[in-house]
Amino acid sequence: MDDNMLAQLVDLGFDITVAQLALEQTNGKGLDAAIEFIYSFSEPSKLSSQKSNSNVTPTPTPPSSQQEPSGIRRSNSKNKSTSFEPISPQVTHKVLKTSRKSVKESVDSNVSYEDNDTSLEYNDTDEDYDEDYYQDVDDYEFDIPIHDALPKSNTVIQASDIIHTALKEIEKISSITETTPSAATILLQHFQWNGNKLLERFYEDPERVITQAGIKKINEFHTGKNLSDDCMICGDSLDDSNGCYLSCKHYACKECWANYLRIKIQEGESIGICCLGFKCPNVVPDEFINRVIPENYNKFLERLAQTYVEKNPNMRWCPTPNCGNALKAESQAETTAQCSCGFRICFKCNQESHVPADCAQMKTWKKKCEDDSETANWINVNTQDCPKCQSAIEKNGGCNHMTCKKCKHEFCWVCLGNWIGHNKCNTYNREENSNKSDTKKQLERYLFYFHRYNTHEQSKKFETKLRTDAVNSMIDFQNRKDKRWIDVKYIEQSTEVLIQCRRTLKYTYVFGFYLPDGPEKNLFEYLQNDLERTTEKLSGLLEKMNESNSMDVKEITNLASTKLHHLLSGVEEGFLGH
Amino acid sequence: MSNPKYAKRLQKELLDLRNSPPTGILIDEAETFDRWVIGIEGMSGTIYQGERFKLQFRFNSSYPLDPPEVIFIGNVPVHPHIYSNGHICLSILYDNWSPALTVSSICLSILSMLSSCTEKTRPADDSFYIARAVGKSPKDTRWMFHDDKV
């Protein structure tokens, strides 16, 4: 790291850790790049400030050579990076604070500080502020918005809304194609709920689409007509209270129709139940079902919602037990989706999202784990001995930084090495095993990866606990410290980032297991190790959560997010830049 | 025991079969509404000409919404779709059942299945199938998710 640049940054008024971080992240590309990086943290809030902050007068803009077209407020922070040199370090420091202040303020857009923003000097004159409101102004100065670890590009449809969503879709198609809802339902079913494809085809040739979907005479049905024929099922005579038939004129009484439809619905059919006539392809419209068995109509709608999710190639059920939500990706190109319950699914194999490993690797890996599980079980006992005093220790929290209760020895749960000076335990050391047989070496290599995979898998079990803890400390902070929800929301966000990191780390061991040796693997393992260390750090911080380390938590959270991105984009694009 | 609602239907079918039986179809036994035995005769001009077979129908309370169980008893015809234990591989008896079908239409379908056959052979998997199907209804062996209650 360039100490010179670090010194310059500190002189400019940046916090030393922030400066270090910035230089690290920009790989010494220069002072400007580092400054740019620091400001990039506050980007999302700046956007929100443009949206929500019309009632707040703009903060004073320092001498500026260029104006951003997108907004005065945004130009404020932008200018600092472009016109740094002419401003003295002292002033810059204040400008930085001003901008952060404005960022924070933008979140609470109902509060105006017109009286206070008249001078760049306001940080030196704290008394000018409304003391109550700004008593924790120190927090504001360094507040960092937290970004999501992994982007989410899907919508979550809550369990209770699925029927409603399906009906809305039907309504939309019905109004565009000018057909009845019954017909629209069958059309949608015919096109696997792909509304766009349906409309495209419909505009090309509406007649053909209607014939193909079999809805030509869908609206021609009767539920109560006096007929000369008897019911073809039970032989009762048909009068105007019970004579029912569709356009195909298979006459039956209401009771027989009801029994027939009930059985079909019970068997799991919904849209697309055919007429009870032998080999009759006529589809029973939902309005007919509603009239014959109104008491079972809700069940029918439930089935409809089910096919809505199951037949739609862009939708999946969330596999979490009792969740019941449906996930909808924007397009079929999407490979993952995240549910509001926190579950992340791979759209291709319907398992938990397993980036960076691919579906084929996961399949081979799972099979391998099953085959070798006896050995693995034997090796992978639930307790480990403290490397110093040999007391058996059971891990009941997520962090791998262990401190023996008995002898206070600190060690890494994964490699059992001393925590002090511990920095790298994700690389399989082949030299160590050079004089062992090939099979044994292979097994050991597998167990090495399996052990790490499993350790992260075990940590997953504490996810629920982590989430509860996060909510508890958020409530606790709000009660004890008189903080607002917006001030403590970062705890929840950090917890989610931690969970995402752990999940990804778990699958990096599968990926690593199948990655051939070479410079690519070295680079991968370097990034993996990097992420692992940051994750452990974040985990440790969250475990001993208190109000004084909020800044650390936020910084480490963002650091972990960035490292996760680096790792995943590295895997996606190839590490060596082909 | 038949559902009173549908006893009327079986009554009607029985009456029709008695009064105007289709060619080659005769009622052997129809004392109850649970089990009927219908005799069918191989049509002239087919390889089953002059042979007599017996079909056993068992009705449950959901008939005709649920298909009857139909098997050959006694002399089982040698046919590529009929197993030596009497089970018949015919989709209308299982998946393609419609309540509009009747005992008479089933018998006619089976007769036509026999008539179109040109070579007397057993199904290829006969011995394998009958070993597995001992004591089972053909409806159970075919309908994996079948629920008798409906």
XYZ file of C-alpha atoms in Angstrom:
728
model
C 0.000 0.000 0.000
C 1.235 3.419 -0.831
C 1.912 5.112 2.483
C 2.278 8.403 0.751
C -1.211 8.295 -0.644
C -2.545 7.086 2.678
C -0.985 10.062 4.392
C -2.472 12.361 1.789
C -5.902 10.893 2.286
C -5.645 11.251 6.028
C -4.557 14.815 5.537
C -7.627 15.378 3.438
C -9.634 14.406 6.465
C -10.614 10.815 5.806
C -10.638 8.248 8.535
C -7.504 6.143 8.420
C -9.324 2.807 8.109
C -11.552 4.166 5.384
C -8.511 5.425 3.545
C -6.732 2.105 3.909
C -9.756 0.276 2.689
C -10.139 2.556 -0.269
C -6.522 2.139 -1.325
C -6.775 -1.597 -0.909
C -9.906 -1.789 -2.996
C -8.635 0.408 -5.780
C -5.291 -1.407 -5.924
C -3.330 1.802 -5.800
C -4.818 3.167 -8.983
C -4.238 6.615 -7.609
C -5.570 9.137 -5.204
C -8.588 10.056 -7.291
C -9.687 6.465 -7.670
C -9.508 5.960 -3.907
C -11.540 9.078 -3.215
C -14.043 8.054 -5.842
C -14.316 4.722 -4.089
C -15.036 6.283 -0.711
C -17.799 8.400 -2.123
C -19.301 5.487 -3.982
C -20.495 4.226 -0.601
C -23.040 6.964 -0.246
C -24.383 6.607 -3.787
C -27.768 4.912 -3.112
C -28.789 7.465 -0.532
C -27.899 10.282 -2.806
C -30.330 8.917 -5.288
C -33.023 8.755 -2.687
C -32.241 12.278 -1.666
C -33.119 13.426 -5.143
C -36.404 11.674 -4.994
C -37.614 12.648 -1.592
C -36.059 15.870 -0.627
C -37.717 18.714 -2.356
C -38.523 20.513 0.868
C -34.924 20.796 1.963
C -32.829 23.624 0.720
C -29.707 22.477 -0.979
C -26.496 22.406 0.940
C -24.085 25.058 -0.118
C -21.988 24.042 -3.009
C -18.277 24.639 -2.824
C -16.547 26.376 -5.696
C -17.234 24.153 -8.579
C -16.119 23.832 -12.128
C -18.911 21.612 -13.332
C -22.538 20.990 -12.538
C -24.133 17.610 -12.581
C -27.339 17.740 -14.537
C -28.993 15.252 -12.248
C -29.229 17.426 -9.172
C -27.600 20.021 -7.054
C -27.140 17.771 -4.081
C -25.404 15.160 -6.080
C -23.062 17.711 -7.575
C -21.934 18.608 -4.119
C -20.141 15.407 -3.407
C -19.131 14.878 -6.986
C -17.282 18.149 -7.061
C -15.081 17.164 -4.222
C -13.452 14.450 -6.175
C -12.991 16.534 -9.261
C -11.900 19.792 -7.727
C -9.918 18.619 -4.798
C -6.651 20.422 -5.139
C -7.795 24.020 -4.844
C -9.574 23.427 -1.551
C -7.595 23.270 1.621
C -7.703 19.947 3.483
C -9.521 21.543 6.380
C -12.404 22.715 4.234
C -12.608 19.464 2.389
C -13.081 17.655 5.607
C -16.076 19.759 6.350
C -17.501 19.351 2.922
C -17.287 15.650 3.355
C -19.174 15.894 6.594
C -21.724 18.142 5.032
C -22.417 15.712 2.322
C -22.728 12.813 4.692
C -24.975 14.880 6.788
C -27.120 15.577 3.808
C -27.190 11.922 2.975
C -28.416 11.065 6.403
C -30.827 13.872 6.382
C -32.287 12.783 3.112
C -33.452 9.615 4.757
C -35.556 11.635 7.139
C -36.983 13.900 4.583
C -39.630 15.295 6.894
C -36.997 17.234 8.778
C -35.607 20.382 7.359
C -32.477 22.026 8.582
C -32.744 25.231 6.733
C -31.427 27.128 9.718
C -28.351 25.048 9.993
C -27.067 24.583 6.543
C -26.161 28.126 5.817
C -22.544 27.640 6.612
C -19.907 25.086 5.806
C -18.691 25.604 9.321
C -21.606 23.968 11.061
C -19.587 21.060 12.273
C -17.586 23.389 14.396
C -20.639 24.945 15.955
C -22.582 22.093 17.358
C -24.581 24.331 19.686
C -26.476 25.666 16.715
C -28.345 22.430 16.374
C -31.454 21.186 17.886
C -29.668 19.244 20.594
C -32.280 16.558 21.021
C -32.421 15.699 17.428
C -28.750 15.745 16.656
C -27.394 14.359 19.889
C -26.064 11.352 18.072
C -24.703 13.456 15.273
C -21.448 11.504 15.409
C -23.200 8.521 13.996
C -24.516 10.516 11.132
C -21.183 11.788 10.108
C -19.923 8.362 9.304
C -23.082 6.640 8.342
C -22.655 4.253 5.462
C -25.568 2.802 3.613
C -25.406 -0.960 3.404
C -25.761 -2.606 0.051
C -27.190 -6.008 -0.573
C -24.737 -8.858 -0.804
C -26.378 -10.374 -3.826
C -28.687 -8.596 -6.232
C -32.267 -9.768 -6.351
C -34.084 -9.620 -9.634
C -37.283 -11.440 -8.903
C -40.602 -10.720 -7.324
C -41.922 -12.654 -4.365
C -45.607 -13.417 -4.404
C -46.873 -13.983 -0.876
C -48.825 -17.194 -0.331
C -52.042 -15.280 0.307
C -51.690 -13.262 -2.887
C -51.136 -16.046 -5.367
C -54.814 -16.594 -6.220
C -55.260 -12.854 -6.478
C -52.242 -12.521 -8.791
C -53.432 -15.346 -10.994
C -56.895 -13.773 -11.235
C -55.366 -10.429 -12.077
C -53.389 -12.009 -14.886
C -56.585 -13.642 -16.177
C -58.425 -10.346 -15.967
C -55.685 -8.609 -17.921
C -55.740 -11.157 -20.739
C -59.499 -11.221 -20.743
C -59.744 -7.469 -21.217
C -57.052 -7.329 -23.914
C -58.345 -10.254 -25.956
C -61.961 -9.290 -25.293
C -62.847 -12.774 -24.153
C -64.624 -13.911 -21.007
C -62.521 -14.715 -17.934
C -63.277 -18.417 -18.483
C -61.894 -18.276 -21.989
C -58.903 -16.189 -20.888
C -58.115 -18.770 -18.204
C -58.050 -21.564 -20.732
C -56.003 -19.471 -23.153
C -53.452 -18.767 -20.450
C -53.311 -22.413 -19.467
C -52.808 -23.272 -23.132
C -49.837 -20.906 -23.330
C -48.389 -22.028 -19.993
C -49.261 -18.689 -18.437
C -46.963 -16.873 -20.818
C -49.119 -13.792 -21.353
C -46.779 -12.120 -23.832
C -46.552 -15.131 -26.092
C -50.309 -15.525 -25.896
C -50.935 -11.951 -26.980
C -48.336 -12.157 -29.732
C -50.012 -15.223 -31.208
C -53.428 -13.824 -30.606
C -52.719 -10.701 -32.611
C -51.260 -12.791 -35.430
C -54.305 -14.985 -35.783
C -56.990 -14.785 -33.091
C -59.191 -17.405 -34.777
C -56.453 -20.010 -34.806
C -55.494 -19.421 -31.180
C -59.094 -19.751 -30.080
C -59.589 -22.972 -32.010
C -56.321 -24.468 -30.777
C -57.079 -23.724 -27.157
C -60.512 -25.284 -27.633
C -62.575 -22.349 -26.471
C -64.680 -21.830 -29.533
C -67.983 -22.284 -27.777
C -66.722 -21.958 -24.251
C -69.477 -19.646 -23.200
C -72.256 -21.808 -24.481
C -73.440 -23.776 -21.474
C -76.559 -24.223 -19.443
C -77.084 -25.039 -15.815
C -80.806 -25.536 -15.427
C -82.740 -26.319 -18.528
C -85.729 -28.507 -19.164
C -84.673 -31.298 -21.524
C -86.394 -34.234 -23.129
C -83.317 -36.472 -22.557
C -82.511 -38.151 -19.248
C -79.268 -37.677 -17.349
C -76.703 -39.870 -19.112
C -75.132 -40.771 -15.780
C -77.922 -41.586 -13.351
C -80.912 -41.674 -15.678
C -82.924 -39.025 -13.811
C -85.139 -36.871 -15.918
C -83.828 -33.369 -16.491
C -85.937 -30.333 -15.715
C -85.214 -26.624 -15.391
C -83.701 -27.126 -11.944
C -81.032 -29.674 -12.849
C -80.428 -29.969 -16.590
C -76.791 -29.030 -17.303
C -74.709 -29.322 -20.441
C -71.920 -27.665 -22.401
C -71.888 -26.849 -26.083
C -71.206 -30.547 -26.838
C -74.685 -31.397 -25.496
C -73.708 -34.203 -23.135
C -76.738 -33.915 -20.909
C -76.428 -34.738 -17.218
C -78.096 -33.642 -14.027
C -76.560 -31.090 -11.702
C -75.829 -33.675 -9.034
C -73.891 -35.938 -11.391
C -71.964 -32.981 -12.763
C -71.192 -31.872 -9.218
C -69.934 -35.333 -8.217
C -67.878 -35.575 -11.377
C -66.278 -32.137 -10.927
C -65.599 -32.725 -7.227
C -63.687 -35.908 -8.053
C -61.691 -34.138 -10.752
C -60.769 -31.266 -8.448
C -59.866 -33.695 -5.694
C -57.583 -35.476 -8.148
C -55.751 -32.181 -8.653
C -57.178 -30.944 -11.933
C -58.317 -27.368 -12.279
C -58.482 -25.576 -15.570
C -58.803 -28.061 -18.360
C -61.265 -30.487 -16.795
C -62.985 -32.090 -19.777
C -66.696 -32.708 -20.249
C -67.942 -35.963 -18.752
C -68.913 -37.324 -22.172
C -66.761 -40.208 -23.410
C -63.629 -38.845 -25.134
C -65.248 -35.407 -25.243
C -62.472 -32.788 -25.463
C -64.719 -29.902 -24.462
C -63.208 -27.972 -21.566
C -65.434 -27.116 -18.615
C -65.412 -23.311 -18.144
C -64.807 -22.035 -14.623
C -68.089 -20.145 -14.591
C -69.866 -23.484 -15.084
C -67.929 -24.917 -12.127
C -68.871 -21.928 -10.035
C -72.541 -22.474 -10.767
C -72.585 -26.235 -10.258
C -70.388 -26.487 -7.166
C -70.122 -22.997 -5.655
C -69.023 -24.556 -2.331
C -65.951 -26.081 -4.012
C -65.131 -23.076 -6.140
C -62.453 -21.858 -3.731
C -60.752 -25.220 -3.875
C -60.829 -24.855 -7.637
C -59.177 -21.441 -7.373
C -56.485 -22.904 -5.137
C -55.740 -25.531 -7.754
C -55.734 -22.820 -10.364
C -53.160 -20.859 -8.396
C -51.131 -24.028 -8.087
C -51.039 -24.597 -11.841
C -50.377 -20.895 -12.257
C -47.114 -21.335 -10.368
C -46.251 -24.817 -11.553
C -46.926 -24.380 -15.262
C -45.216 -21.012 -15.459
C -41.604 -21.548 -16.504
C -40.607 -18.300 -14.768
C -42.070 -19.268 -11.420
C -41.129 -21.588 -8.604
C -42.507 -22.425 -5.193
C -40.253 -21.449 -2.343
C -39.018 -24.823 -1.043
C -38.908 -23.705 2.599
C -41.405 -25.790 4.598
C -44.626 -23.884 5.348
C -43.460 -20.829 3.409
C -45.910 -21.148 0.540
C -44.611 -18.099 -1.318
C -44.046 -18.164 -5.036
C -41.009 -16.670 -6.731
C -41.250 -15.050 -10.107
C -38.182 -14.237 -12.187
C -38.290 -11.401 -14.679
C -37.141 -13.659 -17.462
C -36.107 -17.209 -18.105
C -32.505 -16.090 -18.271
C -32.498 -15.634 -14.490
C -30.880 -18.478 -12.639
C -31.564 -17.544 -9.043
C -34.348 -15.947 -7.061
C -34.696 -14.974 -3.446
C -37.760 -15.393 -1.278
C -38.708 -12.942 1.439
C -38.133 -15.770 3.933
C -34.446 -15.563 2.991
C -34.267 -18.696 0.886
C -32.357 -18.385 -2.360
C -33.253 -20.873 -5.017
C -31.499 -22.070 -8.168
C -34.092 -21.909 -10.925
C -32.481 -24.717 -12.872
C -32.353 -27.456 -10.264
C -34.825 -26.119 -7.681
C -32.263 -26.542 -4.927
C -30.752 -23.878 -2.755
C -28.752 -21.473 -4.919
C -25.272 -22.896 -5.152
C -23.150 -20.219 -6.820
C -20.320 -20.479 -7.752
C -20.686 -24.236 -8.247
C -22.929 -25.249 -11.151
C -25.845 -27.697 -11.133
C -23.831 -30.574 -12.584
C -21.104 -30.130 -9.976
C -23.704 -30.090 -7.221
C -25.229 -33.291 -8.491
C -21.878 -35.085 -8.563
C -20.943 -33.613 -5.216
C -24.186 -34.660 -3.515
C -23.846 -38.145 -4.905
C -20.283 -38.283 -3.667
C -21.358 -37.067 -0.244
C -23.990 -39.788 -0.070
C -21.540 -42.484 -1.136
C -18.803 -41.374 1.190
C -21.061 -40.283 3.989
C -20.197 -43.181 6.289
C -16.562 -42.199 6.325
C -17.471 -38.558 6.444
C -19.800 -39.101 9.348
C -17.130 -40.922 11.195
C -14.635 -38.138 10.609
C -17.058 -35.333 11.031
C -17.958 -35.632 14.665
C -19.957 -32.904 16.286
C -17.330 -31.933 18.783
C -13.690 -31.073 18.465
C -11.051 -31.020 21.122
C -9.426 -27.808 22.168
C -5.958 -28.025 20.630
C -4.417 -26.847 23.890
C -6.244 -28.467 26.782
C -8.119 -31.190 24.845
C -11.508 -30.357 26.323
C -14.305 -31.414 24.008
C -16.012 -28.361 22.558
C -19.363 -28.192 20.852
C -19.926 -25.251 18.554
C -23.285 -23.558 19.106
C -22.798 -20.284 17.252
C -21.865 -19.231 13.770
C -18.381 -17.835 14.258
C -15.326 -19.972 13.677
C -13.203 -17.965 16.067
C -13.303 -20.201 19.139
C -12.216 -19.378 22.630
C -11.891 -22.352 24.938
C -13.889 -21.662 28.090
C -11.486 -23.680 30.133
C -8.036 -22.557 29.090
C -8.995 -19.392 27.136
C -7.054 -20.650 24.147
C -8.214 -18.994 20.927
C -8.258 -21.100 17.808
C -9.887 -21.544 14.416
C -12.640 -24.145 14.431
C -11.857 -25.190 10.886
C -8.118 -25.821 10.980
C -7.675 -25.879 14.770
C -4.745 -23.494 14.325
C -3.995 -20.716 16.729
C -6.276 -17.745 16.006
C -3.502 -15.288 16.666
C -1.633 -15.048 13.404
C -4.317 -17.167 11.728
C -4.959 -16.024 8.211
C -5.273 -18.865 5.782
C -6.854 -22.250 6.208
C -8.694 -22.767 2.949
C -5.898 -24.270 0.895
C -5.382 -27.978 0.858
C -1.797 -28.694 1.680
C -0.654 -31.436 -0.632
C 3.005 -31.737 0.429
C 1.985 -32.795 3.874
C 0.506 -35.978 2.504
C 3.102 -36.849 -0.083
C 3.944 -40.290 1.273
C 0.435 -41.639 1.485
C -1.320 -43.930 -0.978
C -3.311 -42.386 -3.817
C -6.714 -43.546 -2.604
C -6.043 -42.307 0.848
C -4.856 -39.002 -0.496
C -7.960 -38.670 -2.610
C -10.172 -39.446 0.328
C -8.318 -36.959 2.441
C -8.616 -34.364 -0.262
C -12.359 -34.987 -0.428
C -12.716 -34.901 3.347
C -10.798 -31.668 3.444
C -13.332 -30.022 1.168
C -16.263 -31.850 2.718
C -15.289 -30.745 6.192
C -15.266 -27.111 5.132
C -18.462 -27.489 3.152
C -20.085 -29.094 6.135
C -18.844 -26.480 8.574
C -20.633 -23.784 6.622
C -23.629 -26.067 6.247
C -23.704 -26.391 10.033
C -23.500 -22.624 10.434
C -26.607 -22.414 8.281
C -28.553 -24.058 11.072
C -27.957 -20.985 13.147
C -29.504 -18.740 10.525
C -32.836 -18.609 12.285
C -31.132 -17.845 15.555
C -29.082 -15.156 13.856
C -32.181 -13.542 12.420
C -33.983 -13.627 15.749
C -30.939 -12.188 17.465
C -30.792 -9.416 14.892
C -34.433 -8.517 15.449
C -33.931 -8.650 19.210
C -30.941 -6.353 19.209
C -32.790 -3.995 16.889
C -35.671 -3.789 19.333
C -33.283 -3.545 22.231
C -31.377 -0.669 20.617
C -34.560 1.137 19.847
C -35.794 0.835 23.400
C -32.602 1.442 25.270
C -30.890 3.956 23.091
C -33.885 5.775 21.767
C -32.811 5.050 18.230
C -35.129 4.969 15.322
C -35.793 1.956 13.227
C -33.854 3.445 10.358
C -30.802 3.719 12.622
C -30.769 0.067 13.534
C -31.951 -1.460 10.282
C -28.340 -2.095 9.347
C -28.230 -4.948 11.883
C -30.799 -6.851 9.896
C -29.078 -6.049 6.635
C -25.689 -7.102 7.950
C -27.141 -10.364 9.172
C -28.522 -11.086 5.710
C -25.165 -10.307 4.155
C -23.509 -12.655 6.629
C -25.935 -15.425 5.725
C -25.360 -14.889 2.015
C -21.612 -14.993 2.496
C -21.765 -18.212 4.442
C -23.987 -19.847 1.858
C -21.741 -18.840 -0.964
C -18.663 -19.958 0.935
C -20.225 -23.348 1.437
C -20.604 -23.838 -2.282
C -17.173 -22.411 -3.081
C -15.779 -25.588 -1.574
C -17.746 -27.653 -4.058
C -16.524 -25.390 -6.827
C -12.974 -25.564 -5.504
C -13.100 -29.345 -5.263
C -13.775 -29.621 -8.987
C -11.495 -26.777 -10.052
C -8.280 -28.110 -11.590
C -4.994 -26.938 -10.080
C -3.366 -23.939 -11.683
C -3.068 -20.185 -11.443
C -6.848 -19.877 -11.698
C -7.310 -22.009 -8.640
C -4.712 -20.049 -6.720
C -6.516 -16.839 -7.493
C -9.842 -18.389 -6.593
C -8.538 -19.632 -3.296
C -7.058 -16.261 -2.561
C -10.431 -14.582 -3.021
C -12.159 -17.364 -1.142
C -9.797 -16.944 1.767
C -10.323 -13.208 1.626
C -14.085 -13.602 1.802
C -13.851 -16.214 4.495
C -11.800 -13.960 6.736
C -14.100 -11.010 6.231
C -17.093 -13.232 6.906
C -15.602 -14.494 10.162
C -14.874 -10.930 11.162
C -18.431 -9.876 10.429
C -19.782 -12.879 12.258
C -17.679 -12.058 15.289
C -18.762 -8.427 15.250
C -22.421 -9.321 15.007
C -22.159 -11.740 17.863
C -20.939 -9.097 20.270
C -23.181 -6.452 18.874
C -23.303 -3.130 20.686
C -23.956 0.439 19.727
C -20.301 1.435 19.701
C -19.293 -0.948 16.946
C -22.038 -0.008 14.529
C -19.550 1.706 12.253
C -17.342 -1.372 12.156
C -20.295 -3.581 11.401
C -21.388 -1.414 8.518
C -17.922 -1.184 7.067
C -17.231 -4.878 7.344
C -20.638 -5.666 5.903
C -19.914 -3.624 2.829
C -16.455 -5.098 2.632
C -17.920 -8.597 2.743
C -20.422 -7.681 0.037
C -17.674 -6.356 -2.173
C -15.548 -9.432 -1.655
C -18.478 -11.657 -2.411
C -18.990 -9.775 -5.647
C -15.334 -10.052 -6.544
C -15.377 -13.776 -6.005
C -18.578 -14.382 -7.935
C -17.744 -12.123 -10.833
C -14.315 -13.722 -10.941
C -15.906 -17.132 -11.270
C -18.357 -15.888 -13.851
C -15.920 -14.067 -16.054
C -12.917 -16.319 -15.557
C -10.141 -15.244 -13.263
C -7.496 -14.792 -15.849
C -9.514 -12.644 -18.199
C -9.769 -14.839 -21.296
C -73.399 -51.796 -2.156
C -74.486 -49.300 -4.677
C -75.295 -45.713 -3.927
C -79.111 -45.293 -4.116
C -78.557 -42.412 -6.486
C -76.860 -44.709 -8.958
C -78.833 -47.906 -8.351
C -81.286 -46.445 -10.785
C -78.609 -46.243 -13.432
C -77.586 -49.896 -13.000
C -81.248 -50.883 -12.963
C -81.656 -49.091 -16.276
C -78.550 -50.679 -17.770
C -79.704 -54.130 -16.659
C -83.103 -53.570 -18.202
C -81.562 -52.462 -21.485
C -79.222 -55.474 -21.562
C -82.097 -57.845 -20.869
C -84.480 -56.352 -23.369
C -82.165 -55.626 -26.258
C -78.761 -57.297 -25.778
C -76.140 -56.425 -28.425
C -74.953 -59.353 -30.557
C -72.655 -61.731 -28.689
C -73.400 -60.302 -25.225
C -75.406 -62.211 -22.610
C -76.081 -61.705 -18.902
C -74.853 -64.694 -16.906
C -75.352 -63.378 -13.396
C -76.787 -60.074 -12.178
C -78.367 -60.824 -8.788
C -76.815 -57.874 -6.954
C -75.596 -54.416 -7.887
C -72.092 -55.331 -6.659
C -71.089 -58.011 -9.110
C -72.257 -58.999 -12.543
C -70.978 -61.709 -14.853
C -71.460 -61.096 -18.548
C -70.784 -63.701 -21.212
C -69.304 -62.668 -24.544
C -68.948 -64.721 -27.708
C -66.093 -64.489 -30.217
C -67.527 -62.971 -33.380
C -67.665 -65.015 -36.520
C -64.874 -64.292 -38.963
C -62.342 -63.619 -36.169
C -59.742 -65.895 -34.579
C -61.947 -66.219 -31.485
C -64.964 -67.455 -33.487
C -67.131 -69.830 -31.468
C -65.216 -69.292 -28.170
C -67.144 -68.147 -25.059
C -65.627 -65.975 -22.349
C -66.893 -64.594 -19.059
C -66.336 -61.017 -17.881
C -66.716 -60.172 -14.214
C -67.852 -56.618 -13.359
C -67.494 -55.251 -9.836
C -69.178 -51.947 -9.076
C -68.384 -49.692 -6.149
C -70.652 -47.022 -4.740
C -69.175 -44.346 -6.969
C -70.071 -46.060 -10.225
C -70.433 -44.612 -12.829
C -68.142 -41.766 -11.789
C -65.606 -44.451 -10.962
C -65.067 -47.235 -13.500
C -66.105 -50.808 -12.603
C -63.391 -53.407 -12.114
C -63.538 -55.662 -15.177
C -61.636 -58.982 -15.540
C -61.968 -62.236 -17.443
C -62.808 -65.233 -15.285
C -62.519 -68.924 -16.137
C -61.363 -69.288 -19.702
C -59.140 -66.280 -20.374
C -58.693 -65.443 -24.072
C -55.123 -65.522 -25.401
C -54.589 -61.930 -26.567
C -51.630 -59.498 -26.528
C -53.528 -57.129 -24.197
C -55.028 -59.684 -21.845
C -52.955 -61.188 -19.060
C -53.380 -64.834 -18.113
C -54.832 -63.822 -14.723
C -57.739 -62.141 -16.542
C -56.571 -58.530 -16.228
C -57.282 -56.440 -19.308
C -55.049 -53.665 -20.581
C -57.658 -51.257 -21.907
C -57.403 -47.543 -21.226
C -61.149 -46.860 -20.995
C -61.261 -49.108 -17.909
C -58.736 -46.912 -16.125
C -57.407 -43.515 -17.168
C -59.786 -42.828 -20.012
C -62.923 -43.832 -18.170
C -65.916 -41.603 -18.665
C -69.158 -41.821 -16.678
C -70.921 -41.839 -20.030
C -69.628 -45.370 -20.668
C -71.838 -48.335 -19.735
C -71.498 -52.082 -19.118
C -72.755 -52.653 -22.620
C -70.255 -50.222 -24.195
C -67.393 -51.820 -22.233
C -68.384 -55.278 -23.494
C -68.524 -53.966 -27.049
C -65.074 -52.379 -26.685
C -63.620 -55.636 -25.424
C -65.297 -57.570 -28.218
C -63.873 -55.204 -30.791
C -60.461 -55.519 -29.182
C -60.700 -59.304 -29.592
C -62.005 -59.009 -33.149
C -59.152 -56.839 -34.381
C -56.556 -59.314 -33.105
C -54.839 -61.512 -35.695
C -52.509 -63.637 -33.581
C -53.159 -65.426 -30.306
C -50.248 -64.419 -28.040
C -49.924 -63.419 -24.403
C -48.507 -59.991 -23.485
C -44.700 -59.976 -23.523
C -44.472 -59.263 -19.781
C -47.225 -61.733 -18.820
C -45.351 -63.894 -16.312
C -43.706 -60.849 -14.742
C -46.999 -59.018 -14.429
C -49.108 -61.841 -12.993
C -46.472 -62.608 -10.398
C -46.708 -59.025 -9.144
C -50.475 -58.694 -9.455
C -51.453 -61.680 -7.278
C -54.546 -60.841 -5.257
C -54.719 -57.305 -6.611
C -57.400 -55.504 -8.532
C -56.287 -54.349 -11.986
C -57.460 -50.913 -10.969
C -54.881 -50.825 -8.181
C -51.987 -52.026 -10.266
C -52.623 -49.369 -12.804
C -53.831 -46.460 -10.778
C -50.914 -45.527 -8.645
C -52.759 -42.690 -6.915
C -56.129 -44.267 -6.935
C -58.213 -43.673 -3.853
C -60.987 -46.178 -3.196
C -63.000 -43.738 -1.131
C -63.992 -41.565 -4.058
